[in-house]
CSV table of C-alpha atoms in Angstrom, one decimal:
chain,number,residue,atom,x,y,z
A,15,MET,CA,-43.6,-28.8,-0.4
A,16,THR,CA,-42.8,-25.7,1.7
A,17,THR,CA,-41.5,-23.4,-1.1
A,18,THR,CA,-42.5,-23.1,-4.7
A,19,ARG,CA,-40.6,-20.7,-7.0
A,20,LEU,CA,-41.0,-19.9,-10.7
A,21,TYR,CA,-38.7,-17.8,-12.8
A,22,ARG,CA,-40.2,-15.8,-15.7
A,23,PRO,CA,-43.3,-18.0,-15.7
A,24,THR,CA,-46.1,-17.7,-18.3
A,25,HIS,CA,-49.1,-15.8,-17.0
A,26,ARG,CA,-51.0,-19.1,-16.9
A,27,ASP,CA,-48.3,-20.8,-14.8
A,28,ALA,CA,-48.2,-17.9,-12.4
A,29,PHE,CA,-52.0,-17.8,-12.2
A,30,GLU,CA,-52.1,-21.5,-11.2
A,31,LEU,CA,-49.5,-20.9,-8.5
A,32,LEU,CA,-51.4,-17.9,-7.2
A,33,GLU,CA,-54.7,-19.8,-7.0
A,34,SER,CA,-53.0,-22.7,-5.1
A,35,ALA,CA,-51.2,-20.5,-2.7
A,36,PHE,CA,-54.3,-18.4,-1.9
A,37,GLU,CA,-56.2,-21.6,-1.2
A,38,ASP,CA,-53.4,-23.0,1.0
A,39,GLU,CA,-52.9,-19.7,2.7
A,40,ARG,CA,-49.2,-19.4,1.8
A,41,LEU,CA,-47.1,-16.3,1.7
A,42,LEU,CA,-46.5,-15.0,-1.8
A,43,THR,CA,-43.9,-12.7,-3.2
A,44,MET,CA,-43.8,-11.4,-6.8
A,45,PHE,CA,-41.4,-9.2,-8.8
A,46,GLY,CA,-42.0,-7.9,-12.2
A,47,LEU,CA,-43.3,-5.2,-14.5
A,48,CYS,CA,-46.8,-4.1,-13.3
A,49,GLU,CA,-49.3,-1.4,-13.2
A,50,VAL,CA,-51.3,-0.7,-9.9
A,51,GLN,CA,-54.8,0.8,-9.5
A,52,TYR,CA,-56.5,1.6,-6.2
A,53,GLU,CA,-60.1,2.6,-5.6
A,54,GLY,CA,-61.5,3.2,-2.1
A,55,ARG,CA,-61.0,6.2,0.3
A,56,ALA,CA,-59.5,7.9,-2.8
A,57,SER,CA,-58.2,6.6,-6.1
A,58,SER,CA,-54.7,6.3,-7.5
A,59,THR,CA,-52.8,4.8,-10.5
A,60,LEU,CA,-49.2,3.7,-10.7
A,61,ALA,CA,-47.9,3.6,-14.3
A,62,PRO,CA,-46.0,0.4,-15.3
A,63,GLY,CA,-42.8,-0.2,-13.4
A,64,GLN,CA,-40.8,-2.9,-11.8
A,65,ARG,CA,-42.1,-3.6,-8.3
A,66,LEU,CA,-42.1,-6.2,-5.5
A,67,VAL,CA,-45.6,-7.3,-4.5
A,68,ILE,CA,-46.3,-9.4,-1.3
A,69,TYR,CA,-49.5,-11.2,-0.4
A,70,LYS,CA,-49.8,-12.5,3.1
A,71,PRO,CA,-52.1,-15.3,4.4
A,72,ASP,CA,-54.0,-12.9,6.6
A,73,GLY,CA,-55.1,-10.9,3.6
A,74,THR,CA,-52.4,-8.2,3.6
A,75,ALA,CA,-51.2,-6.9,0.2
A,76,LEU,CA,-48.1,-4.7,-0.1
A,77,VAL,CA,-46.6,-3.1,-3.2
A,78,HIS,CA,-43.0,-1.9,-2.9
A,79,THR,CA,-40.7,0.1,-5.2
A,80,GLY,CA,-36.9,0.2,-5.0
A,81,GLU,CA,-37.1,3.2,-2.6
A,82,ASN,CA,-38.1,3.6,1.1
A,83,HIS,CA,-39.4,1.0,3.5
A,84,GLU,CA,-43.1,2.0,3.3
A,85,PRO,CA,-45.3,0.3,0.5
A,86,VAL,CA,-46.6,2.6,-2.2
A,87,ASN,CA,-49.9,0.8,-2.1
A,88,TRP,CA,-51.3,-1.7,0.3
A,89,GLN,CA,-54.4,-3.5,1.6
A,90,PRO,CA,-54.8,-4.4,5.3
A,91,PRO,CA,-55.4,-7.9,6.9
A,92,GLY,CA,-58.8,-9.3,6.1
A,93,SER,CA,-58.7,-8.5,2.4
A,94,THR,CA,-59.5,-11.2,-0.2
A,95,HIS,CA,-57.2,-11.9,-3.1
A,96,ASN,CA,-58.3,-13.2,-6.5
A,97,ALA,CA,-56.2,-13.8,-9.7
A,98,SER,CA,-57.1,-13.8,-13.3
A,99,VAL,CA,-55.5,-13.7,-16.8
A,100,ARG,CA,-57.1,-11.1,-19.0
A,101,ASP,CA,-56.1,-9.0,-22.0
A,102,GLY,CA,-52.6,-10.3,-21.9
A,103,GLN,CA,-52.1,-9.4,-18.3
A,104,LEU,CA,-51.9,-11.4,-15.0
A,105,ARG,CA,-54.2,-9.6,-12.7
A,106,ILE,CA,-54.5,-9.8,-8.9
A,107,ARG,CA,-57.4,-8.0,-7.2
A,108,SER,CA,-57.4,-7.5,-3.4
A,109,THR,CA,-60.7,-6.4,-2.0
A,110,ARG,CA,-62.2,-5.6,1.4
A,111,SER,CA,-65.9,-4.8,2.2
A,112,ASN,CA,-65.7,-2.4,5.2
A,113,PRO,CA,-64.7,0.1,4.1
A,114,THR,CA,-65.1,-0.8,0.4
A,115,GLU,CA,-61.6,-0.8,-1.2
A,116,GLN,CA,-60.0,-2.5,-4.2
A,117,LEU,CA,-56.4,-2.9,-5.2
A,118,ASP,CA,-55.6,-4.2,-8.7
A,119,VAL,CA,-52.1,-5.2,-9.7
A,120,MET,CA,-51.7,-6.0,-13.4
A,121,PHE,CA,-48.5,-7.7,-14.4
A,122,GLU,CA,-47.2,-7.4,-17.9
A,123,ARG,CA,-44.3,-9.6,-17.1
A,124,VAL,CA,-43.4,-11.6,-14.0
A,125,GLU,CA,-39.7,-12.1,-13.4
A,126,THR,CA,-40.2,-14.3,-10.3
A,127,ILE,CA,-43.0,-15.6,-8.1
A,128,SER,CA,-42.5,-17.6,-4.8
A,129,ALA,CA,-44.9,-19.2,-2.5
A,130,TYR,CA,-43.9,-20.1,1.1
A,131,ALA,CA,-45.6,-22.2,3.8
A,132,VAL,CA,-44.9,-20.0,6.8
A,133,THR,CA,-44.7,-21.0,10.5
A,134,ASP,CA,-43.1,-18.6,13.0
A,135,ARG,CA,-42.7,-18.4,16.7
A,136,SER,CA,-46.0,-16.4,17.1
A,137,ASP,CA,-47.9,-19.2,15.3
A,138,LEU,CA,-46.4,-21.8,17.7
A,139,LYS,CA,-47.3,-19.7,20.7
A,140,LEU,CA,-50.9,-19.2,19.6
A,141,THR,CA,-51.4,-22.9,18.8
A,142,GLY,CA,-50.3,-23.7,22.3
A,143,SER,CA,-52.7,-21.3,23.8
A,144,GLU,CA,-55.7,-23.0,22.1
A,145,GLU,CA,-55.8,-25.2,25.2
A,146,ASP,CA,-56.6,-22.1,27.3
A,147,LEU,CA,-59.4,-21.2,24.9
A,148,ARG,CA,-60.7,-24.8,25.1
A,149,GLN,CA,-60.7,-24.9,28.9
A,150,TRP,CA,-62.4,-21.5,29.0
A,151,ILE,CA,-65.3,-22.8,26.8
A,152,LEU,CA,-65.5,-26.0,28.9
A,153,ASP,CA,-65.9,-23.9,32.0
A,154,GLN,CA,-68.6,-21.7,30.5
A,155,PRO,CA,-70.1,-23.5,27.5
A,156,GLU,CA,-72.9,-20.9,27.3
A,157,VAL,CA,-70.5,-18.6,25.4
A,158,ILE,CA,-71.1,-20.9,22.4
A,159,GLU,CA,-74.9,-20.8,23.0
A,160,GLU,CA,-77.4,-21.6,25.7
A,161,GLY,CA,-77.9,-25.3,26.1
A,162,PHE,CA,-74.6,-26.4,24.6
A,163,ASP,CA,-73.3,-29.5,26.3
A,164,PRO,CA,-69.6,-30.3,25.7
A,165,ILE,CA,-69.1,-34.1,25.7
A,166,ALA,CA,-65.5,-34.7,24.7
A,167,THR,CA,-62.3,-32.9,23.6
A,168,GLU,CA,-59.9,-34.2,21.0
A,169,ARG,CA,-62.7,-36.6,19.9
A,170,GLN,CA,-61.2,-38.9,17.2
A,171,THR,CA,-62.8,-39.1,13.8
A,172,THR,CA,-61.6,-40.3,10.4
A,173,ALA,CA,-60.7,-36.7,9.6
A,174,GLY,CA,-58.7,-36.2,12.7
A,175,PRO,CA,-59.4,-35.1,16.3
A,176,ILE,CA,-62.2,-32.6,17.0
A,177,ASP,CA,-61.3,-29.7,19.4
A,178,ILE,CA,-64.7,-29.9,21.2
A,179,PHE,CA,-67.6,-32.3,20.5
A,180,GLY,CA,-71.0,-31.9,22.1
A,181,THR,CA,-74.7,-31.5,21.7
A,182,ASP,CA,-77.1,-28.5,21.5
A,183,ASN,CA,-80.3,-28.2,23.5
A,184,ALA,CA,-82.2,-30.2,20.9
A,185,GLY,CA,-79.7,-33.1,21.1
A,186,HIS,CA,-78.1,-32.4,17.7
A,187,PRO,CA,-74.3,-33.2,17.4
A,188,VAL,CA,-72.1,-30.1,17.5
A,189,VAL,CA,-68.5,-29.9,16.2
A,190,ILE,CA,-66.5,-27.0,17.5
A,191,GLU,CA,-63.2,-25.9,15.8
A,192,LEU,CA,-61.1,-23.6,17.9
A,193,LYS,CA,-58.6,-21.0,16.6
A,194,ARG,CA,-56.7,-18.4,18.6
A,195,ARG,CA,-56.1,-16.0,15.7
A,196,ARG,CA,-57.8,-14.5,12.7
A,197,VAL,CA,-58.4,-17.4,10.3
A,198,GLY,CA,-58.9,-17.9,6.6
A,199,PRO,CA,-60.7,-20.5,4.4
A,200,SER,CA,-58.6,-23.5,5.5
A,201,ALA,CA,-60.3,-23.3,8.9
A,202,ALA,CA,-63.7,-23.6,7.4
A,203,SER,CA,-62.6,-26.5,5.2
A,204,GLN,CA,-61.1,-28.2,8.2
A,205,LEU,CA,-64.4,-27.8,10.0
A,206,GLN,CA,-66.3,-29.2,7.0
A,207,ARG,CA,-64.2,-32.4,7.1
A,208,TYR,CA,-64.9,-33.0,10.7
A,209,VAL,CA,-68.7,-32.4,10.3
A,210,GLU,CA,-68.7,-34.8,7.3
A,211,ALA,CA,-66.9,-37.4,9.4
A,212,ILE,CA,-69.3,-37.1,12.3
A,213,THR,CA,-72.3,-37.1,10.0
A,214,ALA,CA,-71.1,-40.3,8.4
A,215,GLU,CA,-70.2,-42.0,11.7
A,216,LEU,CA,-73.5,-41.2,13.5
A,217,SER,CA,-75.7,-41.2,10.4
A,218,ASP,CA,-77.0,-37.9,11.6
A,219,THR,CA,-77.5,-35.1,9.0
A,220,SER,CA,-78.4,-32.6,11.7
A,221,THR,CA,-74.7,-32.3,12.8
A,222,ARG,CA,-73.8,-28.6,13.3
A,223,GLY,CA,-70.4,-27.0,12.8
A,224,ILE,CA,-69.3,-23.9,14.7
A,225,LEU,CA,-66.0,-22.1,14.1
A,226,VAL,CA,-64.7,-20.2,17.2
A,227,ALA,CA,-62.1,-17.5,16.5
A,228,PRO,CA,-61.4,-13.8,17.3
A,229,SER,CA,-62.2,-12.9,13.6
A,230,ILE,CA,-62.5,-14.4,10.2
A,231,THR,CA,-61.9,-13.3,6.6
A,232,ASP,CA,-64.8,-12.5,4.2
A,233,ARG,CA,-64.0,-15.6,2.2
A,234,THR,CA,-64.2,-17.7,5.3
A,235,ALA,CA,-67.6,-16.2,6.1
A,236,SER,CA,-68.8,-17.1,2.6
A,237,LEU,CA,-67.7,-20.7,3.0
A,238,LEU,CA,-69.4,-21.0,6.4
A,239,ASN,CA,-72.6,-19.7,4.9
A,240,LYS,CA,-72.3,-22.0,2.0
A,241,TRP,CA,-72.0,-25.1,4.2
A,242,ASP,CA,-74.6,-23.8,6.8
A,243,PHE,CA,-72.0,-23.6,9.5
A,244,GLU,CA,-71.8,-20.9,12.2
A,245,TYR,CA,-69.2,-18.5,13.5
A,246,CYS,CA,-68.7,-17.6,17.2
A,247,SER,CA,-66.4,-14.6,17.8
A,248,VAL,CA,-64.4,-15.3,21.0
A,249,ASP,CA,-61.2,-13.6,22.1
A,250,ILE,CA,-60.0,-14.3,25.7
A,251,GLU,CA,-57.0,-11.9,25.5
């Protein structure tokens, strides 16, 4: 399903849609009666009022009123969103670690919430350019690490094709997942599926997973650490 929309949902129903959309990296829009608090470079509070709130897959959060084109509060790309239901309110907290900032939106009432699976022209262009990144790594595999030996591209597994499959200088299998833009948790989950497939196929628990991208979100870094995967920052622009 590409779009999910709820009208005047309960806090619990809205919370469940938020959790699902954050996990699937969908674009979210919400409109309703809310209070906003910000802590970071300074601090501010917006009293309850009707506002449009937008959460983007790259971590951006925007709070709009009915005036002007600029948001009254916002968080930049790379922020992490988490939802909860507490004290009769639906709460969404957007945080970033460098610098430390926190944006809390507390809804007393949600009039409408929509979640969209978004693909645009820039996404399609970036996907096509992953071939350039792949070839660049094949030409100089040492950018991954010294001793990395690429064996195959689009190597088939039960979880789908691996971007680059190879071995390290100790002979351990290495699964490389390539991304041409800043990525979220779904990229780490995708890498996990490939590593699990190779581990099962080769009966080799030493299989390594490496995510290659210009940058990753904090949540993605946490997942990579949880699964003992690695991150290699590469941007050929």
